[in-house]
CSV table of C-alpha atoms and ligand atoms in Angstrom, one decimal:
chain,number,residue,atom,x,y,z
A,1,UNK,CA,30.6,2.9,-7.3
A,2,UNK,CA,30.5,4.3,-4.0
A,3,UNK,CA,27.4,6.2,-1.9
A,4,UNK,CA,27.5,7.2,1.5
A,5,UNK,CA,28.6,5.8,4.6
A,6,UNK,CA,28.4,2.5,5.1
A,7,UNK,CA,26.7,1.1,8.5
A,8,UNK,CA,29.1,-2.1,8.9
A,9,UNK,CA,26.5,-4.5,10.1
A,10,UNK,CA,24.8,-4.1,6.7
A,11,UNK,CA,27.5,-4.4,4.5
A,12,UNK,CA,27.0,-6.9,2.5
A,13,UNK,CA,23.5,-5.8,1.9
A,14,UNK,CA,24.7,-2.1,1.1
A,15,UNK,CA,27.1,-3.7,-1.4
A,16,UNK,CA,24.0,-5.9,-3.0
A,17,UNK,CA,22.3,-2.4,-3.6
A,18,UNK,CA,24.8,-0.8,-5.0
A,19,UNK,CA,25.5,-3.4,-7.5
A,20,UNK,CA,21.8,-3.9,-8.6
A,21,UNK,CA,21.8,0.2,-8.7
A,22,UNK,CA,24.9,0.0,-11.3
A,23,UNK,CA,23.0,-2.9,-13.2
A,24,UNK,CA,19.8,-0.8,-13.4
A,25,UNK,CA,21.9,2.1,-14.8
A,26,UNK,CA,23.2,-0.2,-17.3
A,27,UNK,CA,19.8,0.2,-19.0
A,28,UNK,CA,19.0,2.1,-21.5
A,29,UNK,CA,16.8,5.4,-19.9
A,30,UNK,CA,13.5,5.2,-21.3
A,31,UNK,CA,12.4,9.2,-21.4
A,32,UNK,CA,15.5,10.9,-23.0
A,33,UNK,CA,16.3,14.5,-21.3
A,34,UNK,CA,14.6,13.8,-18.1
A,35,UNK,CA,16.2,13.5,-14.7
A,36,UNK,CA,14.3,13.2,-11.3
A,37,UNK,CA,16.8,16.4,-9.6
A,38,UNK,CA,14.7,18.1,-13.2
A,39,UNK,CA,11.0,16.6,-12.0
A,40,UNK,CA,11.3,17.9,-8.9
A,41,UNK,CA,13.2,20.7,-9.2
A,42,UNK,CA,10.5,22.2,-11.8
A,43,UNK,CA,8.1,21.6,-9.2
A,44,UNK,CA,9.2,23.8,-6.9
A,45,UNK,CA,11.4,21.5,-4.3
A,46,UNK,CA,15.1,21.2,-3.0
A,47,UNK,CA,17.5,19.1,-3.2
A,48,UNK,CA,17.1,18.4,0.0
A,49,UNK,CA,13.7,17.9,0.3
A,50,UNK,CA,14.2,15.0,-2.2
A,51,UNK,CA,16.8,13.8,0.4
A,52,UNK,CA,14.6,14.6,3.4
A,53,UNK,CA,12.1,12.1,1.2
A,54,UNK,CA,14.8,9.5,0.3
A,55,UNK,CA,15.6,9.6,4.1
A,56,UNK,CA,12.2,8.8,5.7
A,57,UNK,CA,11.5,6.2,2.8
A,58,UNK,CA,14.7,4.2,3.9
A,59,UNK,CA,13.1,4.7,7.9
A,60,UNK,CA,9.8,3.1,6.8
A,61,UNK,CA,11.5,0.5,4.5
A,62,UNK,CA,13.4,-0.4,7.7
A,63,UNK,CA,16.7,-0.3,6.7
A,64,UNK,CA,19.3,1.9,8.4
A,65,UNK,CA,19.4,6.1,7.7
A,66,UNK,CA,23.4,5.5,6.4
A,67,UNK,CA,21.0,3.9,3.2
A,68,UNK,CA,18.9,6.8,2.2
A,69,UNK,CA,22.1,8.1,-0.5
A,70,UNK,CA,21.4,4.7,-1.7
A,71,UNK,CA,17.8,4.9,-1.8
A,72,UNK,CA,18.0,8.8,-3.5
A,73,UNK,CA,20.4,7.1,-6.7
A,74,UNK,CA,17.6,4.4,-6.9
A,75,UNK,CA,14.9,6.7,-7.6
A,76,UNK,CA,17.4,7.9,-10.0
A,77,UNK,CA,17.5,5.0,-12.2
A,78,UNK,CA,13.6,4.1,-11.7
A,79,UNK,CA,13.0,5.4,-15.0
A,80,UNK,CA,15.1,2.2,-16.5
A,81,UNK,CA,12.2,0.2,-15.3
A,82,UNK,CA,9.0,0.2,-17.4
A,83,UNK,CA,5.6,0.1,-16.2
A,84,UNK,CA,2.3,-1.0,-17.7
A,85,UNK,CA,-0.8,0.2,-14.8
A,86,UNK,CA,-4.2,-1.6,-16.1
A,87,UNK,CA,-7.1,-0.8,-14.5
A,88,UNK,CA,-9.9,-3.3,-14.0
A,89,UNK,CA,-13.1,-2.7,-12.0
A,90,UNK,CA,-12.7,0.4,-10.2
A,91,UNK,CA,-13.0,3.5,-9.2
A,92,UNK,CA,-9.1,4.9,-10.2
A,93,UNK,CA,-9.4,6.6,-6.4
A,94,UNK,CA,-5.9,4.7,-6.0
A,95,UNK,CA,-4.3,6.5,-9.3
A,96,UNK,CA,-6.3,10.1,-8.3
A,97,UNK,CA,-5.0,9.7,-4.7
A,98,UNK,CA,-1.3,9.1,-5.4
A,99,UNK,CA,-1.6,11.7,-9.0
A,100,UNK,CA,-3.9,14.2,-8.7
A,101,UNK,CA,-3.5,16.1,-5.5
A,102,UNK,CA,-3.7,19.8,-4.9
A,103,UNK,CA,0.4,20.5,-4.6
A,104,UNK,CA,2.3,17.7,-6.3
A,105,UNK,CA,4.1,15.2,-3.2
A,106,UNK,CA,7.7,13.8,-4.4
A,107,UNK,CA,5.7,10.9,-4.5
A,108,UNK,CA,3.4,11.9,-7.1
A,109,UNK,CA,6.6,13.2,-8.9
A,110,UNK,CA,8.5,9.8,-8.8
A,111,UNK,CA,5.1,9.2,-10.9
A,112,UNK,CA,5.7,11.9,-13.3
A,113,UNK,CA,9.3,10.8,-13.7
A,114,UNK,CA,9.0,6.6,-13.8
A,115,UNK,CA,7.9,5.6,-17.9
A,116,UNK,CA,4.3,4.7,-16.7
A,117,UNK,CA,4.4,2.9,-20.2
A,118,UNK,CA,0.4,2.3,-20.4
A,119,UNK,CA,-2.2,4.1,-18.0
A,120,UNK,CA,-5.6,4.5,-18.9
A,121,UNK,CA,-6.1,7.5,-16.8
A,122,UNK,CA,-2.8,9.1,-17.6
A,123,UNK,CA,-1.8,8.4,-21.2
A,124,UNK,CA,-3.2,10.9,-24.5
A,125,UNK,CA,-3.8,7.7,-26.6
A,126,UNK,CA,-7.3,6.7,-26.8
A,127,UNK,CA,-9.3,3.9,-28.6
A,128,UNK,CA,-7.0,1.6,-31.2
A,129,UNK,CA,-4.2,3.5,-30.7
A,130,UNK,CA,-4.2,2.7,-26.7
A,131,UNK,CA,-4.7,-0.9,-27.3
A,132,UNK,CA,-1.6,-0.7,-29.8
A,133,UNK,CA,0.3,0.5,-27.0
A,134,UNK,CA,-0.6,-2.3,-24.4
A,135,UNK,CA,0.6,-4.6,-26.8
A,136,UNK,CA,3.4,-2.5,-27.8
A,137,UNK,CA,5.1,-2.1,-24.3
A,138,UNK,CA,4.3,-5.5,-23.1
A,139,UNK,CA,5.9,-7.6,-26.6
A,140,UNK,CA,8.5,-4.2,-26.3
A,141,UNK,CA,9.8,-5.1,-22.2
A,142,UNK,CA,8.7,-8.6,-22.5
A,143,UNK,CA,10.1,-9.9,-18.8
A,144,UNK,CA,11.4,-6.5,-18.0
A,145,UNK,CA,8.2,-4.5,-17.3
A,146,UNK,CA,6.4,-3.8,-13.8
A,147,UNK,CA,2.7,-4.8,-13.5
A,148,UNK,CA,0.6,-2.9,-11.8
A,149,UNK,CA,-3.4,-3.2,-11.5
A,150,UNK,CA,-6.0,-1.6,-10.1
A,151,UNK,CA,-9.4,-3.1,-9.8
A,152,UNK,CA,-11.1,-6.5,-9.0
A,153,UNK,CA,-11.7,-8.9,-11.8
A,154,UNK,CA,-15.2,-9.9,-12.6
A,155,UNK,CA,-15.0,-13.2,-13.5
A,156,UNK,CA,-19.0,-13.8,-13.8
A,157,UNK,CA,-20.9,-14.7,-16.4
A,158,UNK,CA,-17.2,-15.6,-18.7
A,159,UNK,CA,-16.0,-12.6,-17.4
A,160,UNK,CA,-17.9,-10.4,-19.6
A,161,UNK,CA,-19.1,-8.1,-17.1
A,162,UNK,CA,-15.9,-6.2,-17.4
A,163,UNK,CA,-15.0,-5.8,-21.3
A,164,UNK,CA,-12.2,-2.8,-22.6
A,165,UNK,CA,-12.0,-1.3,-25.9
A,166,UNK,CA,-13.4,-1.7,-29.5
A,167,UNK,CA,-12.5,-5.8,-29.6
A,168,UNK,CA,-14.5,-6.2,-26.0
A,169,UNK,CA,-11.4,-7.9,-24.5
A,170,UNK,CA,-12.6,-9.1,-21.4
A,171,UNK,CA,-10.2,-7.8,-18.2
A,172,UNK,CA,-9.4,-11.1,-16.7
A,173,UNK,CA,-7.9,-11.8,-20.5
A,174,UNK,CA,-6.1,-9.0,-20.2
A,175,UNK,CA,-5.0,-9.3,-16.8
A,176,UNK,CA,-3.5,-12.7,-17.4
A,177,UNK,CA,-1.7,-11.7,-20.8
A,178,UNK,CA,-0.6,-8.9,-19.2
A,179,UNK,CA,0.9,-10.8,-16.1
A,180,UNK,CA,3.0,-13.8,-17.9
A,181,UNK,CA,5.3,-11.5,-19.3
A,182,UNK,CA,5.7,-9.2,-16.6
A,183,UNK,CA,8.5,-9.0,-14.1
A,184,UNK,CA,7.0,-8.2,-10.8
A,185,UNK,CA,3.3,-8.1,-10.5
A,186,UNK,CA,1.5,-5.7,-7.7
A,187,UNK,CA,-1.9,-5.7,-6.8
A,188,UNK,CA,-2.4,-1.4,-6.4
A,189,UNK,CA,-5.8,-1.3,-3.7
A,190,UNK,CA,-8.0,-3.5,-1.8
A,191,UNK,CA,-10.0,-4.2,-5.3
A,192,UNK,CA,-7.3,-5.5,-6.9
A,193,UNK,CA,-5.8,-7.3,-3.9
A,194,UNK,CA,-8.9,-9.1,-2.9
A,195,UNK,CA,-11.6,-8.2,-5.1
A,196,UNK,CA,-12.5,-5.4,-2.9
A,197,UNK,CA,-16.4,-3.3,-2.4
A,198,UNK,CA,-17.4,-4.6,-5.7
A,199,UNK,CA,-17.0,-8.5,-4.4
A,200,UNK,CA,-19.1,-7.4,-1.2
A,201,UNK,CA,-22.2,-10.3,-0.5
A,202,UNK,CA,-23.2,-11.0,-3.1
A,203,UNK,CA,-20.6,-9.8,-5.7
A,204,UNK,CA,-23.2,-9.8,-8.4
A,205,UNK,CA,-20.0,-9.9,-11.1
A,206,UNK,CA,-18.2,-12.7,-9.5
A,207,UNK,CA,-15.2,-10.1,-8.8
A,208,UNK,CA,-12.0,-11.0,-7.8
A,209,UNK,CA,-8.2,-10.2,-6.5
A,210,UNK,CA,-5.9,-10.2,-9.4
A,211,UNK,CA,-3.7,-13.2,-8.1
A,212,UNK,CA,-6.8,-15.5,-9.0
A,213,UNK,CA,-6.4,-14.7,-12.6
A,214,UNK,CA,-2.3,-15.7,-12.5
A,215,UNK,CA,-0.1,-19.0,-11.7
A,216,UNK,CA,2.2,-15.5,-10.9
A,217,UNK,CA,2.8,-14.3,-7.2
A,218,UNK,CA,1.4,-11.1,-6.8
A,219,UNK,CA,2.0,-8.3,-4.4
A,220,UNK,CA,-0.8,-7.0,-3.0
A,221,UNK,CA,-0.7,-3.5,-1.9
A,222,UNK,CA,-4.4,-3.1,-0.4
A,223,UNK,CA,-5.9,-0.1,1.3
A,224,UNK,CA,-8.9,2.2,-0.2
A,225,UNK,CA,-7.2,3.9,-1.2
A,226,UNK,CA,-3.3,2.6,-0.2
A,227,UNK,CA,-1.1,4.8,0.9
A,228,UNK,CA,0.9,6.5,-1.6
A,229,UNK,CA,4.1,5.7,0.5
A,230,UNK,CA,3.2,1.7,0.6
A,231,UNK,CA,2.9,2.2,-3.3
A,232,UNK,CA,5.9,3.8,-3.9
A,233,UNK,CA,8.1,2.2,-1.3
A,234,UNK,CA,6.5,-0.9,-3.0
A,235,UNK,CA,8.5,-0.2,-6.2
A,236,UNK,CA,11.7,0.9,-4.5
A,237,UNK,CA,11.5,-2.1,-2.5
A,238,UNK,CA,11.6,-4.2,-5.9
A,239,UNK,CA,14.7,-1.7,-7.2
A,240,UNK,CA,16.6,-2.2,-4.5
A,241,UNK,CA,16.8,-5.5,-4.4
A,242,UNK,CA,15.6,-6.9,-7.3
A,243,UNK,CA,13.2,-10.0,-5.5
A,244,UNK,CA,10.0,-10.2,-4.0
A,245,UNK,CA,9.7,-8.8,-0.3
A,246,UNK,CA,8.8,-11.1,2.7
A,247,UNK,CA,4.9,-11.4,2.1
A,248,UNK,CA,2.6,-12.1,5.5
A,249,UNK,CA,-0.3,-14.1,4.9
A,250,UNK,CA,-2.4,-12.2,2.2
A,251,UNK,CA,0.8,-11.5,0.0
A,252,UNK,CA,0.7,-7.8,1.7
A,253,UNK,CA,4.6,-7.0,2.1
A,254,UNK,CA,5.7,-7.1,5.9
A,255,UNK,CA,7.4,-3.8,5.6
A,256,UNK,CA,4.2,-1.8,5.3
A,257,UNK,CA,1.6,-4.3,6.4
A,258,UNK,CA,2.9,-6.4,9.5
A,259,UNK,CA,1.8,-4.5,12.2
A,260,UNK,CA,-2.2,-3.1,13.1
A,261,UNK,CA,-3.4,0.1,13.2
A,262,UNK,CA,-3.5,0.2,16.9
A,263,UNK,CA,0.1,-1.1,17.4
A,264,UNK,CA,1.0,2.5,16.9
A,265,UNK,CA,-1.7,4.6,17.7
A,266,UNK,CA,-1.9,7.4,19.3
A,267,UNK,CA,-5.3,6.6,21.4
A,268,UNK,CA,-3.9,3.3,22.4
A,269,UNK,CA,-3.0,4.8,25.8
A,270,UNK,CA,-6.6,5.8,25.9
A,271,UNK,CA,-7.9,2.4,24.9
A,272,UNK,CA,-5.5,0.5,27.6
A,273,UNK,CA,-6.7,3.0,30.1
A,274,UNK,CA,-10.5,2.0,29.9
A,275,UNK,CA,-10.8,5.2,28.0
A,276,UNK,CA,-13.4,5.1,25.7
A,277,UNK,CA,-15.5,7.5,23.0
A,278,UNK,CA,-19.2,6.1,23.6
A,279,UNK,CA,-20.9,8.3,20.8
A,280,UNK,CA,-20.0,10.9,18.5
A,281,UNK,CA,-19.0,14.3,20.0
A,282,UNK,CA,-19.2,13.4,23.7
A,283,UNK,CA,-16.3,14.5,25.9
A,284,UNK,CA,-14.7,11.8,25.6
A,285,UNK,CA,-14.4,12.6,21.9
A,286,UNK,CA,-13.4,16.1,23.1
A,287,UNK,CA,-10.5,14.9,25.4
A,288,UNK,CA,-9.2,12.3,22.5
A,289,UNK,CA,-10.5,8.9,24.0
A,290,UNK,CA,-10.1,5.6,22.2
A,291,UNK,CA,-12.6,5.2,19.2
A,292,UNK,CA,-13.1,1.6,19.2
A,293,UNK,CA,-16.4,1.6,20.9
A,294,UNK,CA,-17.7,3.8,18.0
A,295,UNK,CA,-16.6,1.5,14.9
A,296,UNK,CA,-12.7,1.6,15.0
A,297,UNK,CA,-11.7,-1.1,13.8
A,298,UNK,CA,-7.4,-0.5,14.1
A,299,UNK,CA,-6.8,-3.7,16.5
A,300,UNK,CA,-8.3,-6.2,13.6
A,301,UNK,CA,-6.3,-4.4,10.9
A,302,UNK,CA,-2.4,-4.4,9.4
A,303,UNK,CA,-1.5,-1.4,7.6
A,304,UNK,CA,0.8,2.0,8.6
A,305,UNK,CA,-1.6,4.3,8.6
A,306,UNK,CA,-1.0,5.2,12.5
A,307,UNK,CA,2.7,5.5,11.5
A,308,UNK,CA,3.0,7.4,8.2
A,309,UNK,CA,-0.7,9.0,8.1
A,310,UNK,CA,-1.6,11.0,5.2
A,311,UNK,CA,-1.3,14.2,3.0
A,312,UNK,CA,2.3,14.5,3.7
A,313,UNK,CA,2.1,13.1,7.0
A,314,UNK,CA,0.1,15.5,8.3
A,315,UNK,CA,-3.3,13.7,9.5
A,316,UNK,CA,-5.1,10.3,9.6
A,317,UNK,CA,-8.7,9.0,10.2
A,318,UNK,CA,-8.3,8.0,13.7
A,319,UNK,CA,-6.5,11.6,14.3
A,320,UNK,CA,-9.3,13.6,13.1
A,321,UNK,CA,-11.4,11.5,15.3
A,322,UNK,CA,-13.4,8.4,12.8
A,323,UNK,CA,-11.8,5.4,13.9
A,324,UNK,CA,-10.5,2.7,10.9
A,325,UNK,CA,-12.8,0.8,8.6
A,326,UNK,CA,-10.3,-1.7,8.2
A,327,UNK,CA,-9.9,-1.4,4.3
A,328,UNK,CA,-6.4,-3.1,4.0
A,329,UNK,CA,-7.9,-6.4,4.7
A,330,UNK,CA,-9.5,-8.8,2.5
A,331,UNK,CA,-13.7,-8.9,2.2
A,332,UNK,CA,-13.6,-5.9,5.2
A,333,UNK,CA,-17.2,-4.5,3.7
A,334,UNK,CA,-18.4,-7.9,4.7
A,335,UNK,CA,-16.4,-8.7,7.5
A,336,UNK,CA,-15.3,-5.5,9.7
A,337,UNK,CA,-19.2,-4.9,10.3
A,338,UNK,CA,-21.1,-1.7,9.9
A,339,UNK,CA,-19.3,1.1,10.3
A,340,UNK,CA,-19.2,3.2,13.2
A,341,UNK,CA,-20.4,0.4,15.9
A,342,UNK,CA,-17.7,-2.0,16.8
A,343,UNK,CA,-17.4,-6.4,15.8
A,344,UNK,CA,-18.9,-7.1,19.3
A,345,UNK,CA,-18.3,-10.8,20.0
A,346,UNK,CA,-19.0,-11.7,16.5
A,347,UNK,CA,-15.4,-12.8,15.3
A,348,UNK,CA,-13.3,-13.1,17.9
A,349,UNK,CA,-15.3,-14.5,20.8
A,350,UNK,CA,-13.2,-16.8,21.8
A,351,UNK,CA,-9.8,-14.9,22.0
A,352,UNK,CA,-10.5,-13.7,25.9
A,353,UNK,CA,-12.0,-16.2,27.8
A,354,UNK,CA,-14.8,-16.7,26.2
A,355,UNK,CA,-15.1,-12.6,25.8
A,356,UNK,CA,-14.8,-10.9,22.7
A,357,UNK,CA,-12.8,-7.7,21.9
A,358,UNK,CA,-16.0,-5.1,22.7
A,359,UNK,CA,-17.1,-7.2,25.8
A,360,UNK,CA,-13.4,-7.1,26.6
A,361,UNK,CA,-13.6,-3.2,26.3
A,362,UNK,CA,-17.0,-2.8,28.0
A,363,UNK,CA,-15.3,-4.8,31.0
A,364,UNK,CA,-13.1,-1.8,30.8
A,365,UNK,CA,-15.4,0.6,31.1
A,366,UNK,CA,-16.5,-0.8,33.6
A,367,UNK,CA,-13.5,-0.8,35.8
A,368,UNK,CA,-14.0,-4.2,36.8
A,369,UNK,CA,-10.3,-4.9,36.7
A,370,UNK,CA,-7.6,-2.8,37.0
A,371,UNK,CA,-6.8,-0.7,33.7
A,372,UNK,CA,-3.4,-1.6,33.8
A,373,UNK,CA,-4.2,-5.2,34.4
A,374,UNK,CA,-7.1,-5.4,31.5
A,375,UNK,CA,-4.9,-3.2,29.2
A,376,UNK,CA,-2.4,-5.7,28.9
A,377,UNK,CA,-5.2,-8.4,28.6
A,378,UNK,CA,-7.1,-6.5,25.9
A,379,UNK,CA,-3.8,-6.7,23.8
A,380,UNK,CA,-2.5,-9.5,24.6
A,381,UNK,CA,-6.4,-11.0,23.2
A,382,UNK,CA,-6.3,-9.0,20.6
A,383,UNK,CA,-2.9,-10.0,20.1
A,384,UNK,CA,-3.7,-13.5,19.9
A,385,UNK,CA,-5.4,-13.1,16.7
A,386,UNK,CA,-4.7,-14.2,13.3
A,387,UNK,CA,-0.6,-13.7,13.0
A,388,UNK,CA,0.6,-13.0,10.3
A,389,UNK,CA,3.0,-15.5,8.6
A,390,UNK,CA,5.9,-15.8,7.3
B,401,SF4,S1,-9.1,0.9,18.8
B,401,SF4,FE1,-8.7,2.4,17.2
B,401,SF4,S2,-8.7,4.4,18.1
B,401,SF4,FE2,-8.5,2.9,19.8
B,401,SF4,S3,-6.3,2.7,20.1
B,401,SF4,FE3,-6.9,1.0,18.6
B,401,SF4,S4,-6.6,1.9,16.6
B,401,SF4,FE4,-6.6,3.6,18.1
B,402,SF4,S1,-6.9,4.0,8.8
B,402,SF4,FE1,-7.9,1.9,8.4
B,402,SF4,S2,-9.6,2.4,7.0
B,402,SF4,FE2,-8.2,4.2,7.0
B,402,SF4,S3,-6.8,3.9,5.3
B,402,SF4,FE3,-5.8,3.0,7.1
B,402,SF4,S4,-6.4,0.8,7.1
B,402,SF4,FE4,-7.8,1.9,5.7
């Protein structure tokens, strides 16, 4: 099997793809008569909007442009895979983000075409019938299926405080069954991930991030809601090839997680400038200043948002002018402060000689330095916190 040009300093990747792309085709399609050049053609796109897709998937999974034909044919066979999406305690803003917007994305049509196997939200069956069909797909794909789960796990009182169907099966039962069997396991939102608002001082039901319920490595995908592209490139990223990406420190995969918000933003001239919003509507709001004086909190924070924003990539928080809550990181209602007025010296007051980030900005503002000298001081401080690893 051949796709595309190959770029010769990736050959021997390329030539993994393609053979995990012919194994995957080897399997038996789950929906008969379907085909994703059907989904999306149905839904009113182009060939080569699909391809204009495929292409800027490839960009953000990092690998080379000569890859997106690859990364088209593995959307192709995505429906060999089998999913099973549980949902724990939640609010299902993760599933209505990526499923139910206005206009259907391609990436809520790679959702339409993949065999979501079991979804609550999603599926007709209701009452005994869905519980038959949790058990069904998971003893039916035993070791083939993809987890997905959305929602802490209340573990209080036994667990109880989270019980699903006629039986009362608690979640974190369900959770763990679910998990043994399952191929690849991903954590879909900051509930899941890390237990999420609901865990929030003092997490009256003891919840938690799915990977305290399994001896399994889990993928976490956080964000409130994540990012339909870190959700989808997610799965592509386990098509292609077939293991576990390089995790940083909170199992979030580097690809979409391993550099902050303000690596990439587009007020970050404004902030190294000195240039700051001080309240809501000013002029400095007016002429686009930096928002962390006003709650942003993009330096403590790894996610893509600055990169890939949202709604097609047409907007994102900071853009519109509210700066980041910080929701891709683990206990952020607790930790990232209230919103809309910044950490102050709370967390990182020793990162700048003895100055936290906000002193370090107010120094700014000041113009006590030079901008150009405290810029690179203000990132190279904010720099100096909490790597991620390998
Ligand atoms: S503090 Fe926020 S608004 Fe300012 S540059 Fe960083 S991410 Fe952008
Ligand atoms: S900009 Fe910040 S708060 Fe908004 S989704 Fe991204 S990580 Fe979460």
């Amino acid at each position: 099997m051949s796709i595309g040009k190959k770029d010769t300093s990736y050959d021997a990747l390329y030539t993994a793809f393609e053979e995990r792309i012919e194994q995957l085709s080897q399997l038996p399609r789950i929906k008969e008569n379907s085909s994703i050049e059907n989904t999306i053609e149905e839904n009113g796109f182009e060939r080569r909007d699909f391809m204009k897709w495929a292409g800027m998937m490839t960009a953000l999974l990092s690998l080379p442009s000569t890859f997106t034909p690859l990364v088209a044919e593995a959307v192709k066979v995505a429906d060999r895979l089998p999913i099973v999406w549980l949902h724990m305690a939640e609010c299902t803003g993760c599933s209505e983000s990526l499923l139910r917007s206005a206009e259907p994305t391609i990436d809520s049509l790679i959702f339409d075409y993949i065999s979501l196997e079991y979804h609550e939200t999603l599926m007709a069956a209701a009452g005994w019938q869905a519980e038959q069909n949790l058990e069904g797909a998971i003893e039916k794909y035993k070791g083939r299926y993809i987890l997905m789960v959305e929602g802490g796990i209340p573990m209080g009182n036994a667990g109880s405080f989270l019980t699903i169907g006629g039986p009362g099966k608690k979640g974190k039962d369900i959770a763990k069954e679910a998990s043994e069997s399952a191929a690849a396991i991903f954590a879909i939102g900051t509930c899941s991930s890390f237990g999420g608002v609901q865990a929030a001082v003092p997490n009256p039901t003891g919840a938690v991030g799915l990977s305290e319920v399994t001896h399994k490595t889990v993928i976490n995908v956080p964000g409130c809601p994540p990012s339909e592209k870190n959700i989808v490139g997610t799965l592509l990223h386990y098509l292609l090839y077939g293991t576990l990406p390089a995790l940083d420190a909170y199992n979030r995969p580097k690809w979409a997680y391993r550099l902050r918000i303000h690596d990439l933003c587009e007020r970050r001239g404004h902030f190294d400038a000195g240039e700051f919003v001080e309240q809501f509507g000013d002029e400095g709001a007016k002429d686009g200043y930096c928002l962390y004086k006003v709650g942003c909190k993009g330096p403590y924070t790894f996610n893509n948002c600055s990169k890939n924003k949202f709604n097609q990539g047409t907007s994102w928080p900071v853009q519109v002018g509210f700066g980041c809550m910080g929701c891709s990181e683990p206990d952020f209602w607790d930790t990232m402060g209230i919103v809309g007025e910044p950490l102050k010296d709370r967390l990182y007051q020793t990162t700048f000689g003895g100055l936290g980030s906000d002193a370090t900005a107010d120094k700014i503002g000041l113009g006590l330095l030079t901008a150009t000298a405290v810029g690179v001081a203000a990132h190279a401080a904010i720099s100096a916190i909490k790597p991620p690893k390998e």
